[in-house]
């Protein structure tokens, strides 16, 4: 049995109740086969893959808080510190009722390779809780965040582990978390990213994941002799990533016609009015349905089904496994020729394989959405030098990073004999730096 197959069999046995984690590991290991085979002896001797698939540390803790009715609520909090070979653990915190160890391990594992691809010195981690911020008052969210940080603070730090936002964690939550960290430790340091602009946040971090997605999409299209202007785009989700992907796609002259949330999706053939979406989602914390109530040209459709809306380009920006093989086939049948993933692992493995085998221009998550964490690393740099850069400076660096990621990914794919397969390219390019650093640092 090959080294890769052996390791996957071990991982599958050891983590049999963690389907999302197994899915992420399987995709990466399959892609790495060509490079692992070339160096199999060295990697085996160093137990490289065995170490890579095991988080350095998982912290799990009780998060008690009191709701507005005076009742005690208890959630489970986590931080998965996956790999620190190339820098301090870095990755978001997710607050969603579905959060469990499998989901956070898959996200932490992906983050290791994504962070490596950015070219910046950041290791991989992820955390969160099964707390559901939906329908909670600001005071309840604050009580939860303060309790969560009261445990987490002892495990993180500006040079050790730097959390940020993810699903359910935006500026409000980062503010409450930061305030509590500072209160307990007495340190005013860059321990979180995605901070507000008045207390150490970076300009363009809020926009970075969505903008970065469009920068790499644009580069992928250009290299295929195509362009974004005039194309019809469907984007799933209507949160941080979806909103700023929509904004930048529109700036490039694309027509975004659909957005969604976990209840359903809207279609506006006239093109999405983004100011209204921002008002509904960022200010009122409402449902996407309200858009169709307010706009005559728009329709609302309950449930899944956004991938049945005909488009040239699809940008899944909501959550994992939101796009399956049937959806992928439907997209292709309707003429979709490019897919770039704003969300983490939004496509199931068979959908991913379908995109690749059908020759769709397909940029997988760990390359496509790396702009968020890359800009977080830029926030860390600004905090370290106690400076803040202008929006234009940060945005220019972000663009550069995304264009670089495209070329690293495309080059690695070609080098492995899989030209145009950006899944192989992103996994191999992300792997190489982490592998070298791990080998250099000995068995740890
Ligand atoms: P937000 O919480 O801002 O928005 C999430 C969006 O996805 C909402 O519209 C939400 O709908 C929808 N959604 C969430 N869970 C589900 C679900 N189970 N089924 C259907 N829809 C769902 O999160 P972000 O925009 O920050 O994150 C979106 C994706 O992007 C995630 O996969 C995240 O890991 C990834 N990502 C985020 C980065 C960042 O910087 N924020 C960086 C890189 C990747 P509803 O409101 O109804 O729940
Ligand atoms: O999935 C991701 O890359 C994020 N949620 C952003 C992580 C970060 O540290 O900015």
Short mmCIF file of C-alpha atoms and ligand atoms in Angstrom, two decimals:
data_model
loop_
_atom_site.label_atom_id
_atom_site.label_comp_id
_atom_site.label_asym_id
_atom_site.label_seq_id
_atom_site.Cartn_x
_atom_site.Cartn_y
_atom_site.Cartn_z
CA UNK A 1 0.00 0.00 0.00
CA UNK A 2 1.32 3.49 -0.76
CA UNK A 3 2.27 5.78 2.14
CA UNK A 4 -0.69 8.06 1.34
CA UNK A 5 -3.19 5.18 1.30
CA UNK A 6 -1.76 3.79 4.51
CA UNK A 7 -2.13 7.12 6.29
CA UNK A 8 -5.63 7.66 4.99
CA UNK A 9 -6.66 4.21 6.26
CA UNK A 10 -5.26 5.07 9.69
CA UNK A 11 -6.99 8.45 9.77
CA UNK A 12 -10.29 6.89 8.71
CA UNK A 13 -10.05 4.32 11.48
CA UNK A 14 -9.04 6.77 14.16
CA UNK A 15 -11.61 9.42 13.27
CA UNK A 16 -14.49 7.34 11.98
CA UNK A 17 -17.12 9.68 13.45
CA UNK A 18 -15.68 12.80 11.86
CA UNK A 19 -16.95 12.84 8.25
CA UNK A 20 -16.04 16.45 7.42
CA UNK A 21 -12.50 15.97 8.70
CA UNK A 22 -12.10 12.75 6.71
CA UNK A 23 -13.41 14.47 3.58
CA UNK A 24 -10.84 17.27 3.88
CA UNK A 25 -7.98 14.85 4.57
CA UNK A 26 -8.96 12.58 1.69
CA UNK A 27 -8.95 15.40 -0.83
CA UNK A 28 -5.57 16.70 0.30
CA UNK A 29 -3.86 13.30 0.51
CA UNK A 30 -5.11 12.22 -2.92
CA UNK A 31 -3.69 15.42 -4.41
CA UNK A 32 -0.34 14.95 -2.71
CA UNK A 33 0.33 11.51 -4.15
CA UNK A 34 2.71 12.70 -6.90
CA UNK A 35 4.93 14.71 -4.51
CA UNK A 36 4.82 12.17 -1.70
CA UNK A 37 5.87 9.35 -4.03
CA UNK A 38 8.96 11.33 -5.06
CA UNK A 39 10.16 11.66 -1.44
CA UNK A 40 8.42 8.74 0.16
CA UNK A 41 11.42 7.48 2.15
CA UNK A 42 12.23 10.83 3.73
CA UNK A 43 8.63 11.57 4.57
CA UNK A 44 7.99 8.10 6.00
CA UNK A 45 11.10 8.22 8.15
CA UNK A 46 10.03 11.56 9.57
CA UNK A 47 6.46 10.39 10.14
CA UNK A 48 5.51 13.51 8.24
CA UNK A 49 1.97 12.60 7.18
CA UNK A 50 1.16 10.96 10.53
CA UNK A 51 2.03 14.26 12.20
CA UNK A 52 0.31 16.43 9.61
CA UNK A 53 -3.08 14.77 10.06
CA UNK A 54 -3.03 15.02 13.86
CA UNK A 55 -3.74 18.43 15.45
CA UNK A 56 -0.99 19.61 17.77
CA UNK A 57 -3.64 20.31 20.38
CA UNK A 58 -7.43 20.43 20.79
CA UNK A 59 -8.82 22.47 23.64
CA UNK A 60 -12.45 21.92 24.54
CA UNK A 61 -14.24 23.75 27.32
CA UNK A 62 -17.54 24.65 28.98
CA UNK A 63 -19.03 28.06 28.17
CA UNK A 64 -21.68 29.01 30.74
CA UNK A 65 -23.63 32.26 30.36
CA UNK A 66 -26.92 33.76 31.50
CA UNK A 67 -29.68 34.55 28.98
CA UNK A 68 -32.07 37.52 29.10
CA UNK A 69 -34.67 35.46 30.96
CA UNK A 70 -32.14 34.80 33.73
CA UNK A 71 -31.58 31.16 32.76
CA UNK A 72 -28.14 29.57 32.72
CA UNK A 73 -27.11 28.31 29.29
CA UNK A 74 -24.14 26.05 28.61
CA UNK A 75 -22.34 25.72 25.28
CA UNK A 76 -19.23 23.85 24.27
CA UNK A 77 -16.22 25.86 23.13
CA UNK A 78 -13.17 24.66 21.18
CA UNK A 79 -9.85 25.71 19.80
CA UNK A 80 -8.07 23.34 17.45
CA UNK A 81 -4.38 24.30 17.24
CA UNK A 82 -3.53 22.28 14.19
CA UNK A 83 -0.06 23.14 13.00
CA UNK A 84 2.48 25.78 14.05
CA UNK A 85 5.36 24.79 11.74
CA UNK A 86 5.39 28.07 9.80
CA UNK A 87 3.98 30.53 12.33
CA UNK A 88 1.57 31.07 15.22
CA UNK A 89 -1.76 29.27 14.90
CA UNK A 90 -4.10 31.45 12.84
CA UNK A 91 -7.71 30.94 11.88
CA UNK A 92 -11.24 31.97 12.66
CA UNK A 93 -13.83 31.25 15.31
CA UNK A 94 -17.20 29.90 14.17
CA UNK A 95 -20.41 30.31 16.16
CA UNK A 96 -23.10 28.07 14.72
CA UNK A 97 -25.30 25.32 16.22
CA UNK A 98 -23.71 22.75 13.87
CA UNK A 99 -20.18 23.29 15.26
CA UNK A 100 -18.50 20.11 16.50
CA UNK A 101 -15.00 18.67 16.61
CA UNK A 102 -15.19 17.20 13.11
CA UNK A 103 -16.10 20.53 11.53
CA UNK A 104 -13.42 22.43 13.42
CA UNK A 105 -10.78 19.81 12.60
CA UNK A 106 -11.62 19.99 8.90
CA UNK A 107 -11.46 23.78 9.02
CA UNK A 108 -8.18 23.72 10.98
CA UNK A 109 -6.63 21.20 8.59
CA UNK A 110 -7.62 23.26 5.52
CA UNK A 111 -6.32 26.39 7.23
CA UNK A 112 -2.79 24.95 7.52
CA UNK A 113 -2.43 24.69 3.72
CA UNK A 114 -4.35 27.88 2.98
CA UNK A 115 -2.18 29.91 5.30
CA UNK A 116 0.94 28.45 3.74
CA UNK A 117 -0.31 29.46 0.29
CA UNK A 118 -0.53 33.11 1.35
CA UNK A 119 3.26 33.15 1.66
CA UNK A 120 2.95 34.77 5.11
CA UNK A 121 4.25 33.30 8.39
CA UNK A 122 1.05 31.86 9.86
CA UNK A 123 0.28 28.36 11.13
CA UNK A 124 -3.21 26.85 11.10
CA UNK A 125 -5.97 26.72 13.70
CA UNK A 126 -9.71 27.06 14.09
CA UNK A 127 -12.18 27.33 16.93
CA UNK A 128 -15.70 28.15 17.88
CA UNK A 129 -18.77 26.93 19.64
CA UNK A 130 -22.21 25.45 19.08
CA UNK A 131 -23.68 28.74 20.35
CA UNK A 132 -26.29 30.15 17.92
CA UNK A 133 -26.05 33.94 17.72
CA UNK A 134 -29.30 34.11 15.68
CA UNK A 135 -32.12 35.77 17.60
CA UNK A 136 -29.90 36.58 20.59
CA UNK A 137 -29.77 40.09 22.06
CA UNK A 138 -26.52 42.05 22.02
CA UNK A 139 -26.26 41.50 25.77
CA UNK A 140 -26.59 37.73 25.35
CA UNK A 141 -23.93 37.70 22.62
CA UNK A 142 -21.66 39.75 24.91
CA UNK A 143 -22.25 37.41 27.86
CA UNK A 144 -21.39 34.42 25.69
CA UNK A 145 -18.27 36.04 24.21
CA UNK A 146 -16.99 37.12 27.64
CA UNK A 147 -17.45 33.62 29.01
CA UNK A 148 -15.84 32.04 25.95
CA UNK A 149 -12.78 34.30 26.25
CA UNK A 150 -12.53 33.73 30.01
CA UNK A 151 -11.42 30.21 29.14
CA UNK A 152 -9.76 30.80 25.76
CA UNK A 153 -7.45 33.65 26.86
CA UNK A 154 -4.93 31.31 28.51
CA UNK A 155 -4.35 29.46 25.22
CA UNK A 156 -3.88 32.39 22.81
CA UNK A 157 -1.63 35.42 22.31
CA UNK A 158 -0.22 37.68 19.60
CA UNK A 159 2.79 35.37 19.06
CA UNK A 160 1.07 32.09 19.83
CA UNK A 161 -2.48 31.84 18.46
CA UNK A 162 -4.47 34.62 16.82
CA UNK A 163 -8.18 33.90 16.25
CA UNK A 164 -10.47 35.91 13.94
CA UNK A 165 -14.01 35.75 12.53
CA UNK A 166 -15.83 33.05 10.59
CA UNK A 167 -19.53 32.13 10.36
CA UNK A 168 -21.42 33.98 13.11
CA UNK A 169 -18.38 35.99 14.20
CA UNK A 170 -18.02 39.52 12.83
CA UNK A 171 -17.03 42.91 14.19
CA UNK A 172 -19.46 42.84 17.12
CA UNK A 173 -18.23 39.50 18.46
CA UNK A 174 -14.54 40.31 17.92
CA UNK A 175 -15.05 43.52 19.92
CA UNK A 176 -16.56 41.70 22.90
CA UNK A 177 -13.87 39.01 22.76
CA UNK A 178 -11.07 41.58 22.56
CA UNK A 179 -12.44 43.60 25.46
CA UNK A 180 -12.53 40.53 27.68
CA UNK A 181 -9.02 39.40 26.67
CA UNK A 182 -7.63 42.83 27.53
CA UNK A 183 -9.49 42.93 30.82
CA UNK A 184 -8.16 39.56 31.97
CA UNK A 185 -4.58 39.80 30.72
CA UNK A 186 -3.96 43.53 30.85
CA UNK A 187 -2.38 43.26 27.40
CA UNK A 188 -3.19 45.53 24.48
CA UNK A 189 -1.87 43.29 21.73
CA UNK A 190 -2.87 41.91 18.35
CA UNK A 191 -4.39 38.76 19.76
CA UNK A 192 -7.39 38.82 17.43
CA UNK A 193 -7.81 40.06 13.88
CA UNK A 194 -10.87 41.57 12.28
CA UNK A 195 -10.82 44.16 15.05
CA UNK A 196 -12.64 47.49 14.76
CA UNK A 197 -10.71 50.35 13.19
CA UNK A 198 -10.62 52.32 16.45
CA UNK A 199 -8.74 49.59 18.35
CA UNK A 200 -6.16 48.07 16.05
CA UNK A 201 -8.17 46.69 13.14
CA UNK A 202 -6.94 46.85 9.56
CA UNK A 203 -8.63 48.73 6.78
CA UNK A 204 -9.89 46.28 4.11
CA UNK A 205 -10.01 43.25 6.45
CA UNK A 206 -13.82 43.27 6.39
CA UNK A 207 -13.82 43.26 2.59
CA UNK A 208 -10.76 41.02 2.17
CA UNK A 209 -12.18 37.52 1.73
CA UNK A 210 -14.78 38.58 -0.84
CA UNK A 211 -12.46 40.96 -2.66
CA UNK A 212 -9.66 38.37 -2.66
CA UNK A 213 -12.03 35.81 -4.14
CA UNK A 214 -12.76 38.12 -7.07
CA UNK A 215 -9.07 39.00 -7.53
CA UNK A 216 -8.11 35.34 -7.92
CA UNK A 217 -11.17 34.60 -10.05
CA UNK A 218 -10.21 37.49 -12.32
CA UNK A 219 -6.65 36.17 -12.64
CA UNK A 220 -7.92 32.65 -13.40
CA UNK A 221 -10.28 33.99 -16.07
CA UNK A 222 -7.60 36.21 -17.65
CA UNK A 223 -5.22 33.26 -17.90
CA UNK A 224 -7.95 31.33 -19.69
CA UNK A 225 -8.52 34.20 -22.11
CA UNK A 226 -11.80 35.24 -20.50
CA UNK A 227 -13.03 38.16 -18.42
CA UNK A 228 -15.48 38.90 -15.64
CA UNK A 229 -17.13 41.94 -17.24
CA UNK A 230 -20.60 41.19 -18.59
CA UNK A 231 -20.83 37.74 -16.96
CA UNK A 232 -23.78 36.56 -14.89
CA UNK A 233 -22.82 35.49 -11.39
CA UNK A 234 -24.64 33.51 -8.70
CA UNK A 235 -23.35 33.79 -5.13
CA UNK A 236 -24.61 31.66 -2.24
CA UNK A 237 -24.82 33.09 1.26
CA UNK A 238 -25.34 36.74 2.16
CA UNK A 239 -22.83 37.12 4.97
CA UNK A 240 -19.42 38.76 5.09
CA UNK A 241 -17.83 36.80 2.24
CA UNK A 242 -20.84 36.87 -0.09
CA UNK A 243 -21.49 40.60 0.33
CA UNK A 244 -17.95 41.72 -0.49
CA UNK A 245 -17.57 39.19 -3.31
CA UNK A 246 -20.74 40.72 -4.77
CA UNK A 247 -19.39 44.25 -4.35
CA UNK A 248 -16.09 43.52 -6.12
CA UNK A 249 -17.73 41.42 -8.86
CA UNK A 250 -20.06 44.32 -9.60
CA UNK A 251 -17.10 46.72 -9.71
CA UNK A 252 -15.60 44.45 -12.36
CA UNK A 253 -18.76 44.79 -14.45
CA UNK A 254 -20.29 41.41 -13.66
CA UNK A 255 -24.01 41.05 -13.01
CA UNK A 256 -24.76 39.28 -9.73
CA UNK A 257 -28.30 37.92 -9.88
CA UNK A 258 -28.73 35.66 -6.83
CA UNK A 259 -27.85 35.46 -3.11
CA UNK A 260 -29.10 33.18 -0.33
CA UNK A 261 -29.22 32.42 3.36
CA UNK A 262 -30.06 29.24 5.23
CA UNK A 263 -33.81 29.77 4.61
CA UNK A 264 -33.83 30.33 0.85
CA UNK A 265 -32.54 32.37 -2.08
CA UNK A 266 -33.43 35.48 -4.03
CA UNK A 267 -33.10 36.06 -7.76
CA UNK A 268 -33.00 39.58 -9.17
CA UNK A 269 -32.50 39.50 -12.96
CA UNK A 270 -31.90 43.27 -12.89
CA UNK A 271 -28.80 42.74 -10.73
CA UNK A 272 -28.57 42.71 -6.93
CA UNK A 273 -28.88 46.11 -5.18
CA UNK A 274 -26.10 45.62 -2.68
CA UNK A 275 -26.86 48.65 -0.46
CA UNK A 276 -30.20 47.08 0.35
CA UNK A 277 -28.58 43.70 1.12
CA UNK A 278 -26.10 45.42 3.45
CA UNK A 279 -28.95 47.21 5.22
CA UNK A 280 -30.88 43.93 5.67
CA UNK A 281 -27.90 41.79 6.68
CA UNK A 282 -25.31 44.07 8.29
CA UNK A 283 -27.60 46.56 10.01
CA UNK A 284 -30.92 44.80 10.68
CA UNK A 285 -29.51 41.25 10.89
CA UNK A 286 -32.61 40.19 8.91
CA UNK A 287 -33.43 37.46 6.37
CA UNK A 288 -32.61 37.57 2.63
CA UNK A 289 -36.33 37.19 1.88
CA UNK A 290 -36.79 40.84 2.90
CA UNK A 291 -34.94 41.81 -0.29
CA UNK A 292 -37.67 40.30 -2.46
CA UNK A 293 -40.33 41.99 -0.32
CA UNK A 294 -38.72 45.34 -1.16
CA UNK A 295 -37.64 44.94 -4.81
CA UNK A 296 -40.23 44.41 -7.55
CA UNK A 297 -37.87 42.67 -10.00
CA UNK A 298 -36.79 40.08 -7.40
CA UNK A 299 -38.29 36.73 -6.44
CA UNK A 300 -37.78 34.64 -3.29
CA UNK A 301 -37.50 30.85 -3.28
CA UNK A 302 -37.67 28.92 -0.06
CA UNK A 303 -35.06 26.23 0.59
CA UNK A 304 -31.98 25.09 -1.33
CA UNK A 305 -31.87 25.33 -5.11
CA UNK A 306 -29.73 28.38 -5.79
CA UNK A 307 -27.48 26.30 -8.09
CA UNK A 308 -30.42 25.78 -10.46
CA UNK A 309 -30.28 29.50 -11.35
CA UNK A 310 -28.51 29.70 -14.75
CA UNK A 311 -25.21 31.62 -14.59
CA UNK A 312 -21.75 31.88 -16.15
CA UNK A 313 -19.91 31.87 -12.84
CA UNK A 314 -20.86 30.31 -9.47
CA UNK A 315 -19.36 31.48 -6.17
CA UNK A 316 -20.37 29.31 -3.21
CA UNK A 317 -19.88 31.58 -0.16
CA UNK A 318 -22.10 30.05 2.58
CA UNK A 319 -20.91 26.81 4.16
CA UNK A 320 -19.41 23.32 3.75
CA UNK A 321 -21.02 20.77 1.44
CA UNK A 322 -23.60 23.22 0.14
CA UNK A 323 -23.00 22.13 -3.48
CA UNK A 324 -23.33 18.45 -4.41
CA UNK A 325 -22.81 16.47 -7.61
CA UNK A 326 -26.35 17.12 -8.83
CA UNK A 327 -25.88 20.86 -8.30
CA UNK A 328 -22.55 20.72 -10.17
CA UNK A 329 -24.20 18.92 -13.09
CA UNK A 330 -27.02 21.44 -13.15
CA UNK A 331 -24.59 24.36 -13.19
CA UNK A 332 -22.70 22.84 -16.11
CA UNK A 333 -25.89 22.04 -18.03
CA UNK A 334 -26.94 25.69 -17.66
CA UNK A 335 -23.65 26.96 -19.10
CA UNK A 336 -21.62 27.75 -15.99
CA UNK A 337 -17.91 27.67 -16.90
CA UNK A 338 -16.19 28.89 -13.72
CA UNK A 339 -16.50 28.22 -9.99
CA UNK A 340 -14.49 29.83 -7.18
CA UNK A 341 -15.08 28.93 -3.55
CA UNK A 342 -15.50 31.70 -0.99
CA UNK A 343 -16.72 29.26 1.65
CA UNK A 344 -14.57 26.46 3.10
CA UNK A 345 -15.13 23.09 1.37
CA UNK A 346 -18.52 24.12 -0.08
CA UNK A 347 -18.38 21.39 -2.74
CA UNK A 348 -18.74 17.72 -1.89
CA UNK A 349 -15.88 15.50 -3.08
CA UNK A 350 -17.84 14.18 -6.06
CA UNK A 351 -18.84 17.71 -7.07
CA UNK A 352 -15.17 18.74 -6.84
CA UNK A 353 -14.09 15.79 -8.97
CA UNK A 354 -16.85 16.57 -11.47
CA UNK A 355 -15.73 20.19 -11.88
CA UNK A 356 -12.15 19.06 -12.47
CA UNK A 357 -13.01 16.26 -14.89
CA UNK A 358 -15.44 18.44 -16.86
CA UNK A 359 -12.82 21.14 -17.36
CA UNK A 360 -14.71 23.81 -15.42
CA UNK A 361 -12.36 26.61 -14.32
CA UNK A 362 -12.47 25.63 -10.67
CA UNK A 363 -10.56 27.40 -7.89
CA UNK A 364 -10.88 25.50 -4.59
CA UNK A 365 -11.43 27.18 -1.25
CA UNK A 366 -7.96 27.06 0.22
CA UNK A 367 -6.64 29.18 -2.63
CA UNK A 368 -9.78 31.15 -3.44
CA UNK A 369 -10.71 32.41 0.03
CA UNK A 370 -7.18 32.92 1.38
CA UNK A 371 -7.53 36.70 1.08
CA UNK A 372 -9.27 36.92 4.45
CA UNK A 373 -6.57 35.25 6.46
CA UNK A 374 -3.84 36.93 4.40
CA UNK A 375 -5.24 40.33 5.35
CA UNK A 376 -5.47 39.14 8.94
CA UNK A 377 -1.73 38.53 8.75
CA UNK A 378 -1.34 42.07 7.41
CA UNK A 379 -3.34 43.26 10.42
CA UNK A 380 -0.87 41.38 12.65
CA UNK A 381 2.05 43.14 10.94
CA UNK A 382 0.43 46.54 11.46
CA UNK A 383 -0.22 45.74 15.13
CA UNK A 384 3.40 44.65 15.63
CA UNK A 385 4.78 47.85 14.17
CA UNK A 386 2.02 49.96 15.84
CA UNK A 387 1.12 51.50 12.50
CA UNK A 388 -1.89 51.42 10.25
CA UNK A 389 -1.73 51.30 6.53
CA UNK A 390 -4.19 52.98 4.16
CA UNK A 391 -7.03 51.07 2.52
CA UNK A 392 -5.25 51.36 -0.83
CA UNK A 393 -2.01 49.91 0.59
CA UNK A 394 -3.71 46.92 2.18
CA UNK A 395 -5.89 46.32 -0.87
CA UNK A 396 -2.87 46.42 -3.20
CA UNK A 397 -1.02 43.88 -1.03
CA UNK A 398 -4.13 41.67 -0.97
CA UNK A 399 -4.40 41.78 -4.74
CA UNK A 400 -0.72 40.91 -5.10
CA UNK A 401 -1.10 37.97 -2.71
CA UNK A 402 -4.11 36.58 -4.60
CA UNK A 403 -2.43 36.89 -8.00
CA UNK A 404 0.60 35.13 -6.51
CA UNK A 405 -1.56 32.33 -5.11
CA UNK A 406 -3.08 31.82 -8.55
CA UNK A 407 0.35 31.44 -10.14
CA UNK A 408 1.77 29.24 -7.36
CA UNK A 409 -1.28 27.02 -7.70
CA UNK A 410 -1.23 26.87 -11.49
CA UNK A 411 2.55 26.23 -11.54
CA UNK A 412 2.37 23.43 -8.96
CA UNK A 413 -0.44 21.75 -10.91
CA UNK A 414 1.63 21.88 -14.08
CA UNK A 415 4.75 20.63 -12.31
CA UNK A 416 2.80 17.58 -11.09
CA UNK A 417 1.52 16.81 -14.58
CA UNK A 418 -2.01 18.02 -13.81
CA UNK A 419 -2.13 21.32 -15.69
CA UNK A 420 -5.31 23.24 -14.96
CA UNK A 421 -6.16 21.11 -11.92
CA UNK A 422 -6.10 23.77 -9.21
CA UNK A 423 -7.16 21.28 -6.54
CA UNK A 424 -3.88 19.41 -6.96
CA UNK A 425 -2.04 22.72 -7.43
CA UNK A 426 -3.33 24.37 -4.24
CA UNK A 427 -2.79 21.29 -2.10
CA UNK A 428 0.73 20.67 -3.37
CA UNK A 429 1.82 24.31 -3.22
CA UNK A 430 0.39 24.67 0.30
CA UNK A 431 1.97 21.41 1.46
CA UNK A 432 5.54 22.05 0.36
CA UNK A 433 6.40 24.92 2.72
CA UNK A 434 4.79 23.23 5.72
CA UNK A 435 6.55 19.94 4.96
CA UNK A 436 9.96 21.61 4.64
CA UNK A 437 9.48 23.50 7.91
CA UNK A 438 8.36 20.36 9.73
CA UNK A 439 11.32 18.36 8.46
CA UNK A 440 13.73 21.14 9.47
CA UNK A 441 12.31 21.34 12.99
CA UNK A 442 12.68 17.64 13.80
CA UNK A 443 10.13 15.35 15.36
CA UNK A 444 7.71 17.65 17.20
P1 LIG B 1 -21.36 34.87 7.87
O1 LIG B 1 -21.83 34.38 9.19
O2 LIG B 1 -21.12 36.32 7.70
O3 LIG B 1 -22.37 34.43 6.73
C1 LIG B 1 -22.66 33.09 6.50
C2 LIG B 1 -23.68 32.99 5.40
O4 LIG B 1 -23.82 31.62 5.02
C3 LIG B 1 -25.06 33.46 5.83
O5 LIG B 1 -25.76 33.96 4.73
C4 LIG B 1 -25.67 32.16 6.34
O6 LIG B 1 -27.09 32.14 6.35
C5 LIG B 1 -25.13 31.16 5.34
N1 LIG B 1 -25.06 29.85 6.00
C6 LIG B 1 -24.34 29.54 7.11
N2 LIG B 1 -24.53 28.26 7.45
C7 LIG B 1 -25.37 27.76 6.54
C8 LIG B 1 -25.95 26.50 6.35
N3 LIG B 1 -25.67 25.47 7.19
N4 LIG B 1 -26.78 26.33 5.28
C9 LIG B 1 -27.04 27.37 4.44
N5 LIG B 1 -26.53 28.60 4.58
C10 LIG B 1 -25.71 28.79 5.61
O7 LIG B 1 -20.04 34.03 7.54
P2 LIG B 1 -18.91 34.33 6.48
O8 LIG B 1 -19.46 35.05 5.31
O9 LIG B 1 -17.76 34.91 7.21
O10 LIG B 1 -18.48 32.85 6.08
C11 LIG B 1 -19.02 32.17 4.95
C12 LIG B 1 -18.08 31.05 4.52
O11 LIG B 1 -16.81 31.62 4.18
C13 LIG B 1 -17.77 30.00 5.59
O12 LIG B 1 -17.58 28.76 4.96
C14 LIG B 1 -16.45 30.48 6.17
O13 LIG B 1 -15.73 29.43 6.77
C15 LIG B 1 -15.77 30.99 4.91
N6 LIG B 1 -14.69 31.95 5.09
C16 LIG B 1 -14.84 33.09 5.79
C17 LIG B 1 -13.81 33.99 5.91
C18 LIG B 1 -13.96 35.29 6.62
O14 LIG B 1 -13.01 36.07 6.60
N7 LIG B 1 -15.09 35.61 7.21
C19 LIG B 1 -12.48 33.70 5.33
C20 LIG B 1 -12.44 32.50 4.54
C21 LIG B 1 -13.51 31.66 4.46
P3 LIG B 1 -27.89 32.32 7.74
O15 LIG B 1 -27.68 33.75 8.12
O16 LIG B 1 -29.28 31.97 7.42
O17 LIG B 1 -27.26 31.36 8.71
O1 LIG B 2 -11.47 30.45 6.98
C1 LIG B 2 -10.76 31.47 7.12
O2 LIG B 2 -9.70 31.61 6.49
C2 LIG B 2 -11.22 32.50 8.04
N1 LIG B 2 -12.30 32.39 8.60
C3 LIG B 2 -10.36 33.71 8.30
C4 LIG B 2 -9.30 33.39 9.31
C5 LIG B 2 -8.48 34.55 9.81
O3 LIG B 2 -7.66 34.31 10.68
O4 LIG B 2 -8.64 35.67 9.31
#
